[in-house]
């Protein structure tokens, strides 16, 4: 599903990623951890082709995404869902409309949109808030809308960069349990996070970055695992 081969990303003098290689199989759920500045978001941005590596290759579903032209990136992003720390919801649209937005953008017909959005709302348990605007939702609810929007096209890969960075511990745990359920439905899930407690509890594979390098990669890891 994901394969990074000797990836280096340099910003002027600074090596944000330094010869990083790892592979993630379809249907895995994996955490990327590491101190601030370790390169977690850089990995994410390379995967959704917001950035290109300075050297090395980044494969998503056997496509070298670093070779995609700008006009080809929407096709890549249709097959992946992206969840952000700050939710990135449109404030003047309801939960329903936010989730429907990517479907409108590709010109799907209204009946199909309704069906898919209701399905996504059900997954995140927000059917009763469909017509609410983001400002009337709690942080956790807003992130659940963000997750529903990310899965509404049925992506095979879900990327989440610090999805609980703005949420309290109990709400964070709920969000991680939701991501786990989405993984169990067959979606590959990659989460960059600082949330040590959740990582330690969930007993998933943990890739730990330090100064742009893979410091450890444990099948059932904890946040504090270091080589
Ligand atoms: N656009 C950019 N221009 C210059 N330097 C950058 C840019 N983006 C990231 N960096 C640098 O690359 C390094 C890795 O950044 P990255 O955002 O990947 O870290 P991170 O692990 O996600 O950190 P955090 O936990 O704080 O989110 C940092 O030193 C950062 O300052
Ligand atoms: Mg980051």
PDB file of C-alpha atoms and ligand atoms in Angstrom:
ATOM      1  CA  UNK A   1       0.000   0.000   0.000  1.00  0.00           C
ATOM      2  CA  UNK A   2       2.770   2.415   1.020  1.00  0.00           C
ATOM      3  CA  UNK A   3       6.440   2.015   0.207  1.00  0.00           C
ATOM      4  CA  UNK A   4       9.100   4.627   0.907  1.00  0.00           C
ATOM      5  CA  UNK A   5      12.492   3.817  -0.568  1.00  0.00           C
ATOM      6  CA  UNK A   6      15.535   5.785   0.625  1.00  0.00           C
ATOM      7  CA  UNK A   7      13.541   8.985   0.905  1.00  0.00           C
ATOM      8  CA  UNK A   8      15.390  12.182   1.716  1.00  0.00           C
ATOM      9  CA  UNK A   9      13.684  15.558   1.926  1.00  0.00           C
ATOM     10  CA  UNK A  10      15.835  18.632   2.297  1.00  0.00           C
ATOM     11  CA  UNK A  11      14.606  22.159   3.008  1.00  0.00           C
ATOM     12  CA  UNK A  12      17.544  24.404   2.080  1.00  0.00           C
ATOM     13  CA  UNK A  13      20.203  23.146   4.529  1.00  0.00           C
ATOM     14  CA  UNK A  14      17.914  21.101   6.746  1.00  0.00           C
ATOM     15  CA  UNK A  15      17.296  17.378   6.232  1.00  0.00           C
ATOM     16  CA  UNK A  16      13.682  16.904   7.309  1.00  0.00           C
ATOM     17  CA  UNK A  17      13.898  13.245   6.231  1.00  0.00           C
ATOM     18  CA  UNK A  18      17.176  11.396   5.874  1.00  0.00           C
ATOM     19  CA  UNK A  19      17.191   8.103   3.944  1.00  0.00           C
ATOM     20  CA  UNK A  20      13.835   6.860   5.227  1.00  0.00           C
ATOM     21  CA  UNK A  21      12.561   3.480   4.038  1.00  0.00           C
ATOM     22  CA  UNK A  22       9.537   1.534   5.214  1.00  0.00           C
ATOM     23  CA  UNK A  23       6.658  -0.448   3.842  1.00  0.00           C
ATOM     24  CA  UNK A  24       3.029  -0.585   5.002  1.00  0.00           C
ATOM     25  CA  UNK A  25       0.803  -3.420   3.854  1.00  0.00           C
ATOM     26  CA  UNK A  26      -2.861  -3.047   2.879  1.00  0.00           C
ATOM     27  CA  UNK A  27      -5.211  -3.083   5.900  1.00  0.00           C
ATOM     28  CA  UNK A  28      -2.483  -2.236   8.440  1.00  0.00           C
ATOM     29  CA  UNK A  29      -2.953   0.455  11.090  1.00  0.00           C
ATOM     30  CA  UNK A  30       0.331   2.200  11.856  1.00  0.00           C
ATOM     31  CA  UNK A  31       1.376   5.085  14.097  1.00  0.00           C
ATOM     32  CA  UNK A  32       4.213   7.447  13.223  1.00  0.00           C
ATOM     33  CA  UNK A  33       5.629   9.030  16.364  1.00  0.00           C
ATOM     34  CA  UNK A  34       8.609  11.155  17.286  1.00  0.00           C
ATOM     35  CA  UNK A  35       9.502  14.525  18.753  1.00  0.00           C
ATOM     36  CA  UNK A  36       8.444  17.798  17.181  1.00  0.00           C
ATOM     37  CA  UNK A  37      10.434  18.349  14.005  1.00  0.00           C
ATOM     38  CA  UNK A  38      11.230  14.640  13.566  1.00  0.00           C
ATOM     39  CA  UNK A  39       9.624  14.578  10.113  1.00  0.00           C
ATOM     40  CA  UNK A  40       6.159  13.058  10.692  1.00  0.00           C
ATOM     41  CA  UNK A  41       4.196  15.679   8.776  1.00  0.00           C
ATOM     42  CA  UNK A  42       6.802  15.635   6.032  1.00  0.00           C
ATOM     43  CA  UNK A  43       6.094  11.906   5.515  1.00  0.00           C
ATOM     44  CA  UNK A  44       2.370  12.681   5.300  1.00  0.00           C
ATOM     45  CA  UNK A  45       2.868  15.558   2.844  1.00  0.00           C
ATOM     46  CA  UNK A  46       4.990  13.334   0.605  1.00  0.00           C
ATOM     47  CA  UNK A  47       2.267  10.658   0.646  1.00  0.00           C
ATOM     48  CA  UNK A  48      -0.481  13.014  -0.465  1.00  0.00           C
ATOM     49  CA  UNK A  49       1.888  14.701  -2.876  1.00  0.00           C
ATOM     50  CA  UNK A  50       1.840  18.097  -1.235  1.00  0.00           C
ATOM     51  CA  UNK A  51       5.637  17.828  -1.438  1.00  0.00           C
ATOM     52  CA  UNK A  52       8.091  15.827  -3.511  1.00  0.00           C
ATOM     53  CA  UNK A  53      11.146  14.033  -2.066  1.00  0.00           C
ATOM     54  CA  UNK A  54      14.581  15.481  -2.761  1.00  0.00           C
ATOM     55  CA  UNK A  55      15.673  11.920  -3.520  1.00  0.00           C
ATOM     56  CA  UNK A  56      14.178   8.454  -3.209  1.00  0.00           C
ATOM     57  CA  UNK A  57      10.770   7.098  -4.136  1.00  0.00           C
ATOM     58  CA  UNK A  58       7.318   7.254  -2.526  1.00  0.00           C
ATOM     59  CA  UNK A  59       4.882   4.578  -3.683  1.00  0.00           C
ATOM     60  CA  UNK A  60       1.176   4.555  -2.851  1.00  0.00           C
ATOM     61  CA  UNK A  61      -0.673   1.549  -4.306  1.00  0.00           C
ATOM     62  CA  UNK A  62       2.266   0.881  -6.626  1.00  0.00           C
ATOM     63  CA  UNK A  63       2.184   4.414  -8.059  1.00  0.00           C
ATOM     64  CA  UNK A  64       5.298   6.537  -7.574  1.00  0.00           C
ATOM     65  CA  UNK A  65       3.456   9.615  -6.344  1.00  0.00           C
ATOM     66  CA  UNK A  66       6.553  11.792  -6.538  1.00  0.00           C
ATOM     67  CA  UNK A  67       6.345  11.465 -10.336  1.00  0.00           C
ATOM     68  CA  UNK A  68       2.719  12.552 -10.583  1.00  0.00           C
ATOM     69  CA  UNK A  69       2.110  15.873 -12.242  1.00  0.00           C
ATOM     70  CA  UNK A  70       0.032  18.503 -10.473  1.00  0.00           C
ATOM     71  CA  UNK A  71      -2.983  17.643 -12.655  1.00  0.00           C
ATOM     72  CA  UNK A  72      -2.748  13.963 -11.690  1.00  0.00           C
ATOM     73  CA  UNK A  73      -2.839  14.528  -7.912  1.00  0.00           C
ATOM     74  CA  UNK A  74      -6.670  14.715  -7.644  1.00  0.00           C
ATOM     75  CA  UNK A  75      -6.833  11.128  -8.901  1.00  0.00           C
ATOM     76  CA  UNK A  76      -4.402  10.053  -6.171  1.00  0.00           C
ATOM     77  CA  UNK A  77      -6.299  11.971  -3.488  1.00  0.00           C
ATOM     78  CA  UNK A  78      -9.599  10.419  -4.471  1.00  0.00           C
ATOM     79  CA  UNK A  79      -8.174   7.090  -3.323  1.00  0.00           C
ATOM     80  CA  UNK A  80      -6.954   8.451   0.012  1.00  0.00           C
ATOM     81  CA  UNK A  81      -8.675  10.276   2.827  1.00  0.00           C
ATOM     82  CA  UNK A  82      -6.807  12.964   4.736  1.00  0.00           C
ATOM     83  CA  UNK A  83      -7.607  14.071   8.289  1.00  0.00           C
ATOM     84  CA  UNK A  84      -6.045  17.242   9.701  1.00  0.00           C
ATOM     85  CA  UNK A  85      -5.331  18.481  13.220  1.00  0.00           C
ATOM     86  CA  UNK A  86      -7.392  21.633  12.676  1.00  0.00           C
ATOM     87  CA  UNK A  87     -10.284  19.768  10.974  1.00  0.00           C
ATOM     88  CA  UNK A  88     -10.344  22.143   7.953  1.00  0.00           C
ATOM     89  CA  UNK A  89     -14.142  22.272   7.802  1.00  0.00           C
ATOM     90  CA  UNK A  90     -15.918  24.936   5.757  1.00  0.00           C
ATOM     91  CA  UNK A  91     -17.548  27.192   8.397  1.00  0.00           C
ATOM     92  CA  UNK A  92     -20.505  28.240   6.249  1.00  0.00           C
ATOM     93  CA  UNK A  93     -21.502  24.672   5.381  1.00  0.00           C
ATOM     94  CA  UNK A  94     -23.338  22.147   7.570  1.00  0.00           C
ATOM     95  CA  UNK A  95     -21.813  18.841   8.634  1.00  0.00           C
ATOM     96  CA  UNK A  96     -23.727  17.167   5.799  1.00  0.00           C
ATOM     97  CA  UNK A  97     -22.539  19.718   3.232  1.00  0.00           C
ATOM     98  CA  UNK A  98     -18.938  19.477   4.423  1.00  0.00           C
ATOM     99  CA  UNK A  99     -18.982  15.709   3.990  1.00  0.00           C
ATOM    100  CA  UNK A 100     -20.761  15.990   0.628  1.00  0.00           C
ATOM    101  CA  UNK A 101     -18.279  18.543  -0.688  1.00  0.00           C
ATOM    102  CA  UNK A 102     -15.734  16.166  -2.268  1.00  0.00           C
ATOM    103  CA  UNK A 103     -18.594  14.264  -3.937  1.00  0.00           C
ATOM    104  CA  UNK A 104     -20.062  17.464  -5.414  1.00  0.00           C
ATOM    105  CA  UNK A 105     -16.593  18.343  -6.622  1.00  0.00           C
ATOM    106  CA  UNK A 106     -16.461  15.200  -8.761  1.00  0.00           C
ATOM    107  CA  UNK A 107     -19.994  15.726 -10.072  1.00  0.00           C
ATOM    108  CA  UNK A 108     -21.747  12.798  -8.377  1.00  0.00           C
ATOM    109  CA  UNK A 109     -25.551  12.773  -8.617  1.00  0.00           C
ATOM    110  CA  UNK A 110     -27.554  14.005  -5.653  1.00  0.00           C
ATOM    111  CA  UNK A 111     -29.191  10.680  -4.738  1.00  0.00           C
ATOM    112  CA  UNK A 112     -25.867   8.935  -4.628  1.00  0.00           C
ATOM    113  CA  UNK A 113     -24.388  11.811  -2.604  1.00  0.00           C
ATOM    114  CA  UNK A 114     -27.216  11.585  -0.050  1.00  0.00           C
ATOM    115  CA  UNK A 115     -26.711   7.856   0.297  1.00  0.00           C
ATOM    116  CA  UNK A 116     -22.955   8.106   0.745  1.00  0.00           C
ATOM    117  CA  UNK A 117     -23.057  11.037   3.170  1.00  0.00           C
ATOM    118  CA  UNK A 118     -25.649   9.297   5.343  1.00  0.00           C
ATOM    119  CA  UNK A 119     -23.451   6.195   5.325  1.00  0.00           C
ATOM    120  CA  UNK A 120     -20.416   8.235   6.418  1.00  0.00           C
ATOM    121  CA  UNK A 121     -22.432  10.071   9.102  1.00  0.00           C
ATOM    122  CA  UNK A 122     -23.488   6.698  10.473  1.00  0.00           C
ATOM    123  CA  UNK A 123     -19.896   5.452  10.673  1.00  0.00           C
ATOM    124  CA  UNK A 124     -18.927   8.467  12.784  1.00  0.00           C
ATOM    125  CA  UNK A 125     -22.217   8.386  14.796  1.00  0.00           C
ATOM    126  CA  UNK A 126     -23.286  11.910  13.835  1.00  0.00           C
ATOM    127  CA  UNK A 127     -26.551  11.314  12.000  1.00  0.00           C
ATOM    128  CA  UNK A 128     -28.316  13.596  14.481  1.00  0.00           C
ATOM    129  CA  UNK A 129     -25.945  16.520  13.766  1.00  0.00           C
ATOM    130  CA  UNK A 130     -26.131  16.417   9.973  1.00  0.00           C
ATOM    131  CA  UNK A 131     -27.617  19.906   9.680  1.00  0.00           C
ATOM    132  CA  UNK A 132     -25.442  21.608  12.281  1.00  0.00           C
ATOM    133  CA  UNK A 133     -22.729  24.101  11.382  1.00  0.00           C
ATOM    134  CA  UNK A 134     -19.164  23.492  12.614  1.00  0.00           C
ATOM    135  CA  UNK A 135     -19.335  26.331  15.167  1.00  0.00           C
ATOM    136  CA  UNK A 136     -22.186  24.492  16.912  1.00  0.00           C
ATOM    137  CA  UNK A 137     -20.256  21.221  17.158  1.00  0.00           C
ATOM    138  CA  UNK A 138     -17.720  20.226  19.813  1.00  0.00           C
ATOM    139  CA  UNK A 139     -14.098  19.708  18.765  1.00  0.00           C
ATOM    140  CA  UNK A 140     -14.542  15.940  18.785  1.00  0.00           C
ATOM    141  CA  UNK A 141     -17.694  16.205  16.673  1.00  0.00           C
ATOM    142  CA  UNK A 142     -15.920  18.504  14.218  1.00  0.00           C
ATOM    143  CA  UNK A 143     -13.132  15.974  13.873  1.00  0.00           C
ATOM    144  CA  UNK A 144     -15.687  13.214  13.303  1.00  0.00           C
ATOM    145  CA  UNK A 145     -17.110  15.314  10.455  1.00  0.00           C
ATOM    146  CA  UNK A 146     -13.544  15.643   9.154  1.00  0.00           C
ATOM    147  CA  UNK A 147     -13.168  11.860   9.305  1.00  0.00           C
ATOM    148  CA  UNK A 148     -16.542  11.298   7.599  1.00  0.00           C
ATOM    149  CA  UNK A 149     -15.464  13.633   4.796  1.00  0.00           C
ATOM    150  CA  UNK A 150     -12.194  11.705   4.494  1.00  0.00           C
ATOM    151  CA  UNK A 151     -13.918   8.314   4.141  1.00  0.00           C
ATOM    152  CA  UNK A 152     -16.949   9.318   2.069  1.00  0.00           C
ATOM    153  CA  UNK A 153     -15.286   8.303  -1.192  1.00  0.00           C
ATOM    154  CA  UNK A 154     -14.373   4.894   0.230  1.00  0.00           C
ATOM    155  CA  UNK A 155     -10.600   5.379   0.163  1.00  0.00           C
ATOM    156  CA  UNK A 156      -8.275   2.417   0.569  1.00  0.00           C
ATOM    157  CA  UNK A 157      -5.887   4.615   2.602  1.00  0.00           C
ATOM    158  CA  UNK A 158      -6.613   7.063   5.423  1.00  0.00           C
ATOM    159  CA  UNK A 159      -3.881   9.500   6.491  1.00  0.00           C
ATOM    160  CA  UNK A 160      -4.289  11.450   9.726  1.00  0.00           C
ATOM    161  CA  UNK A 161      -1.706  14.014  10.850  1.00  0.00           C
ATOM    162  CA  UNK A 162      -2.072  14.726  14.579  1.00  0.00           C
ATOM    163  CA  UNK A 163      -5.858  14.227  14.433  1.00  0.00           C
ATOM    164  CA  UNK A 164      -6.315  14.749  18.175  1.00  0.00           C
ATOM    165  CA  UNK A 165      -3.854  17.598  18.674  1.00  0.00           C
ATOM    166  CA  UNK A 166      -6.695  19.985  19.558  1.00  0.00           C
ATOM    167  CA  UNK A 167      -8.777  17.541  21.632  1.00  0.00           C
ATOM    168  CA  UNK A 168      -8.963  16.482  25.278  1.00  0.00           C
ATOM    169  CA  UNK A 169      -7.799  12.972  26.318  1.00  0.00           C
ATOM    170  CA  UNK A 170     -11.236  11.304  26.452  1.00  0.00           C
ATOM    171  CA  UNK A 171     -12.317  12.743  23.100  1.00  0.00           C
ATOM    172  CA  UNK A 172      -8.928  11.780  21.662  1.00  0.00           C
ATOM    173  CA  UNK A 173      -9.440   8.175  22.715  1.00  0.00           C
ATOM    174  CA  UNK A 174     -12.852   8.163  21.003  1.00  0.00           C
ATOM    175  CA  UNK A 175     -11.302   9.476  17.799  1.00  0.00           C
ATOM    176  CA  UNK A 176      -8.612   6.777  17.871  1.00  0.00           C
ATOM    177  CA  UNK A 177     -11.259   4.102  18.488  1.00  0.00           C
ATOM    178  CA  UNK A 178     -13.136   5.429  15.464  1.00  0.00           C
ATOM    179  CA  UNK A 179      -9.978   5.262  13.343  1.00  0.00           C
ATOM    180  CA  UNK A 180      -9.483   1.705  14.601  1.00  0.00           C
ATOM    181  CA  UNK A 181     -13.033   0.762  13.532  1.00  0.00           C
ATOM    182  CA  UNK A 182     -12.435   2.275  10.098  1.00  0.00           C
ATOM    183  CA  UNK A 183      -9.257   0.195   9.877  1.00  0.00           C
ATOM    184  CA  UNK A 184     -11.207  -2.937  10.823  1.00  0.00           C
ATOM    185  CA  UNK A 185     -13.567  -2.244   7.919  1.00  0.00           C
ATOM    186  CA  UNK A 186     -10.568  -2.732   5.627  1.00  0.00           C
ATOM    187  CA  UNK A 187      -9.000   0.710   5.217  1.00  0.00           C
ATOM    188  CA  UNK A 188      -5.255   1.118   5.692  1.00  0.00           C
ATOM    189  CA  UNK A 189      -4.727   3.791   8.365  1.00  0.00           C
ATOM    190  CA  UNK A 190      -1.573   5.820   9.010  1.00  0.00           C
ATOM    191  CA  UNK A 191      -1.627   8.245  11.949  1.00  0.00           C
ATOM    192  CA  UNK A 192       1.068  10.713  12.955  1.00  0.00           C
ATOM    193  CA  UNK A 193       0.646  11.557  16.613  1.00  0.00           C
ATOM    194  CA  UNK A 194       2.126  12.838  19.863  1.00  0.00           C
ATOM    195  CA  UNK A 195      -0.546  11.027  21.860  1.00  0.00           C
ATOM    196  CA  UNK A 196       1.640   8.739  23.900  1.00  0.00           C
ATOM    197  CA  UNK A 197      -1.138   7.257  26.048  1.00  0.00           C
ATOM    198  CA  UNK A 198      -3.246   6.197  23.074  1.00  0.00           C
ATOM    199  CA  UNK A 199      -0.312   4.744  21.163  1.00  0.00           C
ATOM    200  CA  UNK A 200       0.688   2.673  24.190  1.00  0.00           C
ATOM    201  CA  UNK A 201      -2.859   1.411  24.705  1.00  0.00           C
ATOM    202  CA  UNK A 202      -3.677   0.475  21.157  1.00  0.00           C
ATOM    203  CA  UNK A 203      -0.852  -2.016  20.566  1.00  0.00           C
ATOM    204  CA  UNK A 204      -0.388  -1.315  16.872  1.00  0.00           C
ATOM    205  CA  UNK A 205       2.708  -1.079  14.741  1.00  0.00           C
ATOM    206  CA  UNK A 206       4.707   2.036  15.663  1.00  0.00           C
ATOM    207  CA  UNK A 207       7.306   3.693  13.430  1.00  0.00           C
ATOM    208  CA  UNK A 208       9.368   6.120  15.449  1.00  0.00           C
ATOM    209  CA  UNK A 209      11.195   8.975  13.710  1.00  0.00           C
ATOM    210  CA  UNK A 210      14.067  10.908  15.205  1.00  0.00           C
ATOM    211  CA  UNK A 211      15.866  13.710  13.379  1.00  0.00           C
ATOM    212  CA  UNK A 212      14.412  12.595  10.068  1.00  0.00           C
ATOM    213  CA  UNK A 213      15.497   8.964  10.429  1.00  0.00           C
ATOM    214  CA  UNK A 214      13.580   5.808  11.361  1.00  0.00           C
ATOM    215  CA  UNK A 215      14.699   5.179  14.954  1.00  0.00           C
ATOM    216  CA  UNK A 216      12.540   2.078  15.437  1.00  0.00           C
ATOM    217  CA  UNK A 217       9.760   0.136  13.775  1.00  0.00           C
ATOM    218  CA  UNK A 218       7.952  -2.254  16.110  1.00  0.00           C
ATOM    219  CA  UNK A 219       5.119  -4.583  15.176  1.00  0.00           C
ATOM    220  CA  UNK A 220       3.382  -4.006  18.504  1.00  0.00           C
ATOM    221  CA  UNK A 221       5.085  -0.855  19.630  1.00  0.00           C
ATOM    222  CA  UNK A 222       4.840   1.805  22.280  1.00  0.00           C
ATOM    223  CA  UNK A 223       5.437   5.526  22.023  1.00  0.00           C
ATOM    224  CA  UNK A 224       8.630   5.362  24.001  1.00  0.00           C
ATOM    225  CA  UNK A 225      10.236   2.523  22.040  1.00  0.00           C
ATOM    226  CA  UNK A 226      13.671   3.624  20.879  1.00  0.00           C
ATOM    227  CA  UNK A 227      16.526   1.652  19.400  1.00  0.00           C
TER     228      UNK A 227
HETATM  229  N1  LIG B   1       8.132  24.035   4.309  1.00  0.00           N
HETATM  230  C1  LIG B   1       9.211  23.920   5.089  1.00  0.00           C
HETATM  231  N2  LIG B   1      10.280  24.728   4.930  1.00  0.00           N
HETATM  232  C2  LIG B   1      11.375  24.608   5.703  1.00  0.00           C
HETATM  233  N3  LIG B   1      11.507  23.692   6.675  1.00  0.00           N
HETATM  234  C3  LIG B   1      10.478  22.867   6.890  1.00  0.00           C
HETATM  235  C4  LIG B   1       9.270  22.930   6.120  1.00  0.00           C
HETATM  236  N4  LIG B   1       8.428  21.975   6.555  1.00  0.00           N
HETATM  237  C5  LIG B   1       9.062  21.342   7.567  1.00  0.00           C
HETATM  238  N5  LIG B   1      10.285  21.868   7.765  1.00  0.00           N
HETATM  239  C6  LIG B   1      11.270  21.410   8.762  1.00  0.00           C
HETATM  240  O1  LIG B   1      11.431  20.011   8.598  1.00  0.00           O
HETATM  241  C7  LIG B   1      11.540  19.361   9.853  1.00  0.00           C
HETATM  242  C8  LIG B   1      10.467  18.287   9.976  1.00  0.00           C
HETATM  243  O2  LIG B   1       9.202  18.939  10.062  1.00  0.00           O
HETATM  244  P1  LIG B   1       7.828  18.153  10.229  1.00  0.00           P
HETATM  245  O3  LIG B   1       6.753  19.162  10.111  1.00  0.00           O
HETATM  246  O4  LIG B   1       7.805  17.000   9.311  1.00  0.00           O
HETATM  247  O5  LIG B   1       7.966  17.630  11.731  1.00  0.00           O
HETATM  248  P2  LIG B   1       6.894  16.886  12.640  1.00  0.00           P
HETATM  249  O6  LIG B   1       7.522  15.615  13.099  1.00  0.00           O
HETATM  250  O7  LIG B   1       5.597  16.796  11.933  1.00  0.00           O
HETATM  251  O8  LIG B   1       6.778  17.872  13.882  1.00  0.00           O
HETATM  252  P3  LIG B   1       5.492  18.235  14.809  1.00  0.00           P
HETATM  253  O9  LIG B   1       5.403  17.120  15.809  1.00  0.00           O
HETATM  254  O10 LIG B   1       5.897  19.523  15.458  1.00  0.00           O
HETATM  255  O11 LIG B   1       4.303  18.356  13.930  1.00  0.00           O
HETATM  256  C9  LIG B   1      11.449  20.453  10.903  1.00  0.00           C
HETATM  257  O12 LIG B   1      12.758  20.806  11.297  1.00  0.00           O
HETATM  258  C10 LIG B   1      10.782  21.594  10.181  1.00  0.00           C
HETATM  259  O13 LIG B   1      11.185  22.834  10.706  1.00  0.00           O
HETATM  260 MG1  LIG B   2       3.718  17.617  12.267  1.00  0.00          MG
END
